Amino acid sequence: MPENTGSDGRIREGYSARAGEYAELFGDIDQMDAGDRERIANWADGIDGRLLDAGCGPGHWTAFLAARGHAAEGIDLVPEFISLATARYPGVPYRVASLAEADLEEGSLRGVLAWYSLIHASPGELPSLLAAVRSALEDGGALLLGFFDGPDGEPFPHAVTTAHYWSVDGMSALLEEAGFSVIDSETRVPTRARPHASISAVAV
């Protein structure tokens, strides 16, 4: 694979070095917050069609969707994550790809899960990534986005590499600019963790 530059290269390098550790800590669906499981299950179960888990990491959410009967595929730019996912969840399709370079046919998806997979995108990069999601979704397609709740675009030293906070209002504005209509949102402050937010939106 050719060497990457910019944030993709930084993210790949950071997660590649810690893929095994990350998978051990966060790579099983039972380790996920019960509220997250319920939120993602309810979102997905209202969708009939092909789903993409963008930035799937070690593949647990993709496998969760597949186990519920959905045609789900996982992509991640970290090869080590895809190797782990393929070994752990045989029969679930995974491939190495970034969201920006996934070669997704326009309007080919019914839903995209981006659960904490866009947190490392800089404020300058995020609009183009949201536009790529919109392009891949058919009209009426669904997006569920999970992220850290906080001041819009503010960077912080994430354990792997720099990440960014977004408020619900700030992220909603970016989604609307990218061609989405926000359906609902939720926020909470988990114990011993950074504030959480998620937004459900539809492509218009």
GROMACS .gro file of N, CA and C in nm, residues 125-181:
model
  171
  125GLU      N    1  -1.126   1.906   0.746
  125GLU     CA    2  -1.147   1.781   0.673
  125GLU      C    3  -1.288   1.727   0.686
  126LEU      N    4  -1.353   1.754   0.797
  126LEU     CA    5  -1.481   1.690   0.826
  126LEU      C    6  -1.590   1.717   0.721
  127PRO      N    7  -1.606   1.839   0.670
  127PRO     CA    8  -1.712   1.860   0.571
  127PRO      C    9  -1.700   1.771   0.447
  128SER      N   10  -1.579   1.747   0.400
  128SER     CA   11  -1.563   1.663   0.281
  128SER      C   12  -1.595   1.517   0.312
  129LEU      N   13  -1.566   1.473   0.432
  129LEU     CA   14  -1.600   1.336   0.471
  129LEU      C   15  -1.751   1.318   0.483
  130LEU      N   16  -1.818   1.416   0.539
  130LEU     CA   17  -1.964   1.410   0.546
  130LEU      C   18  -2.025   1.414   0.407
  131ALA      N   19  -1.965   1.490   0.318
  131ALA     CA   20  -2.012   1.493   0.180
  131ALA      C   21  -1.993   1.358   0.112
  132ALA      N   22  -1.884   1.288   0.144
  132ALA     CA   23  -1.861   1.155   0.088
  132ALA      C   24  -1.966   1.057   0.137
  133VAL      N   25  -2.005   1.068   0.263
  133VAL     CA   26  -2.111   0.983   0.317
  133VAL      C   27  -2.243   1.012   0.245
  134ARG      N   28  -2.272   1.140   0.228
  134ARG     CA   29  -2.398   1.177   0.160
  134ARG      C   30  -2.401   1.124   0.018
  135SER      N   31  -2.290   1.131  -0.052
  135SER     CA   32  -2.283   1.082  -0.190
  135SER      C   33  -2.309   0.931  -0.197
  136ALA      N   34  -2.259   0.857  -0.099
  136ALA     CA   35  -2.274   0.712  -0.101
  136ALA      C   36  -2.415   0.667  -0.062
  137LEU      N   37  -2.490   0.752   0.007
  137LEU     CA   38  -2.624   0.717   0.050
  137LEU      C   39  -2.727   0.750  -0.058
  138GLU      N   40  -2.824   0.664  -0.072
  138GLU     CA   41  -2.937   0.696  -0.158
  138GLU      C   42  -3.022   0.802  -0.089
  139ASP      N   43  -3.104   0.871  -0.163
  139ASP     CA   44  -3.195   0.969  -0.103
  139ASP      C   45  -3.281   0.898   0.001
  140GLY      N   46  -3.289   0.957   0.119
  140GLY     CA   47  -3.363   0.893   0.227
  140GLY      C   48  -3.278   0.798   0.309
  141GLY      N   49  -3.152   0.780   0.270
  141GLY     CA   50  -3.063   0.693   0.346
  141GLY      C   51  -3.030   0.752   0.482
  142ALA      N   52  -2.989   0.665   0.574
  142ALA     CA   53  -2.973   0.704   0.714
  142ALA      C   54  -2.827   0.706   0.756
  143LEU      N   55  -2.795   0.802   0.841
  143LEU     CA   56  -2.663   0.813   0.902
  143LEU      C   57  -2.679   0.818   1.052
  144LEU      N   58  -2.597   0.740   1.123
  144LEU     CA   59  -2.588   0.752   1.268
  144LEU      C   60  -2.443   0.782   1.303
  145LEU      N   61  -2.423   0.894   1.370
  145LEU     CA   62  -2.290   0.947   1.396
  145LEU      C   63  -2.269   0.958   1.547
  146GLY      N   64  -2.162   0.897   1.597
  146GLY     CA   65  -2.126   0.910   1.737
  146GLY      C   66  -1.998   0.990   1.752
  147PHE      N   67  -1.990   1.076   1.854
  147PHE     CA   68  -1.875   1.165   1.868
  147PHE      C   69  -1.866   1.217   2.011
  148PHE      N   70  -1.757   1.287   2.040
  148PHE     CA   71  -1.737   1.348   2.172
  148PHE      C   72  -1.802   1.485   2.175
  149ASP      N   73  -1.885   1.506   2.277
  149ASP     CA   74  -1.960   1.631   2.291
  149ASP      C   75  -1.873   1.737   2.358
  150GLY      N   76  -1.864   1.854   2.293
  150GLY     CA   77  -1.785   1.963   2.350
  150GLY      C   78  -1.779   2.080   2.255
  151PRO      N   79  -1.690   2.174   2.280
  151PRO     CA   80  -1.680   2.294   2.196
  151PRO      C   81  -1.644   2.257   2.051
  152ASP      N   82  -1.710   2.321   1.957
  152ASP     CA   83  -1.696   2.284   1.817
  152ASP      C   84  -1.553   2.288   1.767
  153GLY      N   85  -1.505   2.170   1.722
  153GLY     CA   86  -1.374   2.160   1.661
  153GLY      C   87  -1.256   2.167   1.755
  154GLU      N   88  -1.282   2.175   1.885
  154GLU     CA   89  -1.170   2.188   1.980
  154GLU      C   90  -1.090   2.059   1.986
  155PRO      N   91  -0.958   2.067   1.964
  155PRO     CA   92  -0.876   1.945   1.969
  155PRO      C   93  -0.845   1.905   2.113
  156PHE      N   94  -0.822   1.776   2.131
  156PHE     CA   95  -0.776   1.728   2.261
  156PHE      C   96  -0.686   1.607   2.239
  157PRO      N   97  -0.599   1.576   2.334
  157PRO     CA   98  -0.502   1.467   2.318
  157PRO      C   99  -0.563   1.331   2.345
  158HIS      N  100  -0.631   1.277   2.247
  158HIS     CA  101  -0.685   1.142   2.253
  158HIS      C  102  -0.570   1.044   2.275
  159ALA      N  103  -0.600   0.925   2.332
  159ALA     CA  104  -0.496   0.828   2.366
  159ALA      C  105  -0.414   0.784   2.246
  160VAL      N  106  -0.473   0.786   2.127
  160VAL     CA  107  -0.402   0.739   2.007
  160VAL      C  108  -0.346   0.856   1.927
  161THR      N  109  -0.431   0.950   1.891
  161THR     CA  110  -0.387   1.069   1.817
  161THR      C  111  -0.492   1.177   1.835
  162THR      N  112  -0.458   1.300   1.801
  162THR     CA  113  -0.545   1.415   1.826
  162THR      C  114  -0.687   1.390   1.777
  163ALA      N  115  -0.784   1.421   1.861
  163ALA     CA  116  -0.926   1.413   1.825
  163ALA      C  117  -0.990   1.549   1.848
  164HIS      N  118  -1.118   1.559   1.811
  164HIS     CA  119  -1.188   1.689   1.819
  164HIS      C  120  -1.326   1.670   1.879
  165TYR      N  121  -1.364   1.765   1.964
  165TYR     CA  122  -1.500   1.774   2.015
  165TYR      C  123  -1.591   1.842   1.912
  166TRP      N  124  -1.722   1.810   1.921
  166TRP     CA  125  -1.824   1.885   1.848
  166TRP      C  126  -1.949   1.892   1.934
  167SER      N  127  -2.017   2.003   1.929
  167SER     CA  128  -2.147   2.013   1.993
  167SER      C  129  -2.253   1.954   1.900
  168VAL      N  130  -2.368   1.920   1.956
  168VAL     CA  131  -2.478   1.872   1.873
  168VAL      C  132  -2.519   1.979   1.772
  169ASP      N  133  -2.527   2.103   1.815
  169ASP     CA  134  -2.566   2.210   1.723
  169ASP      C  135  -2.462   2.228   1.613
  170GLY      N  136  -2.334   2.225   1.650
  170GLY     CA  137  -2.229   2.243   1.550
  170GLY      C  138  -2.225   2.130   1.450
  171MET      N  139  -2.234   2.007   1.499
  171MET     CA  140  -2.234   1.893   1.408
  171MET      C  141  -2.360   1.892   1.322
  172SER      N  142  -2.472   1.928   1.380
  172SER     CA  143  -2.596   1.933   1.303
  172SER      C  144  -2.586   2.031   1.187
  173ALA      N  145  -2.523   2.145   1.213
  173ALA     CA  146  -2.505   2.244   1.107
  173ALA      C  147  -2.418   2.189   0.994
  174LEU      N  148  -2.311   2.117   1.028
  174LEU     CA  149  -2.227   2.057   0.925
  174LEU      C  150  -2.304   1.951   0.846
  175LEU      N  151  -2.385   1.873   0.915
  175LEU     CA  152  -2.464   1.771   0.847
  175LEU      C  153  -2.564   1.834   0.750
  176GLU      N  154  -2.628   1.940   0.793
  176GLU     CA  155  -2.724   2.007   0.705
  176GLU      C  156  -2.655   2.066   0.582
  177GLU      N  157  -2.536   2.120   0.601
  177GLU     CA  158  -2.460   2.173   0.487
  177GLU      C  159  -2.420   2.062   0.390
  178ALA      N  160  -2.403   1.940   0.442
  178ALA     CA  161  -2.362   1.827   0.358
  178ALA      C  162  -2.479   1.758   0.290
  179GLY      N  163  -2.601   1.800   0.321
  179GLY     CA  164  -2.717   1.742   0.255
  179GLY      C  165  -2.797   1.645   0.340
  180PHE      N  166  -2.794   1.666   0.471
  180PHE     CA  167  -2.870   1.581   0.563
  180PHE      C  168  -2.974   1.663   0.638
  181SER      N  169  -3.077   1.594   0.684
  181SER     CA  170  -3.173   1.651   0.776
  181SER      C  171  -3.163   1.574   0.907
   0.00000   0.00000   0.00000
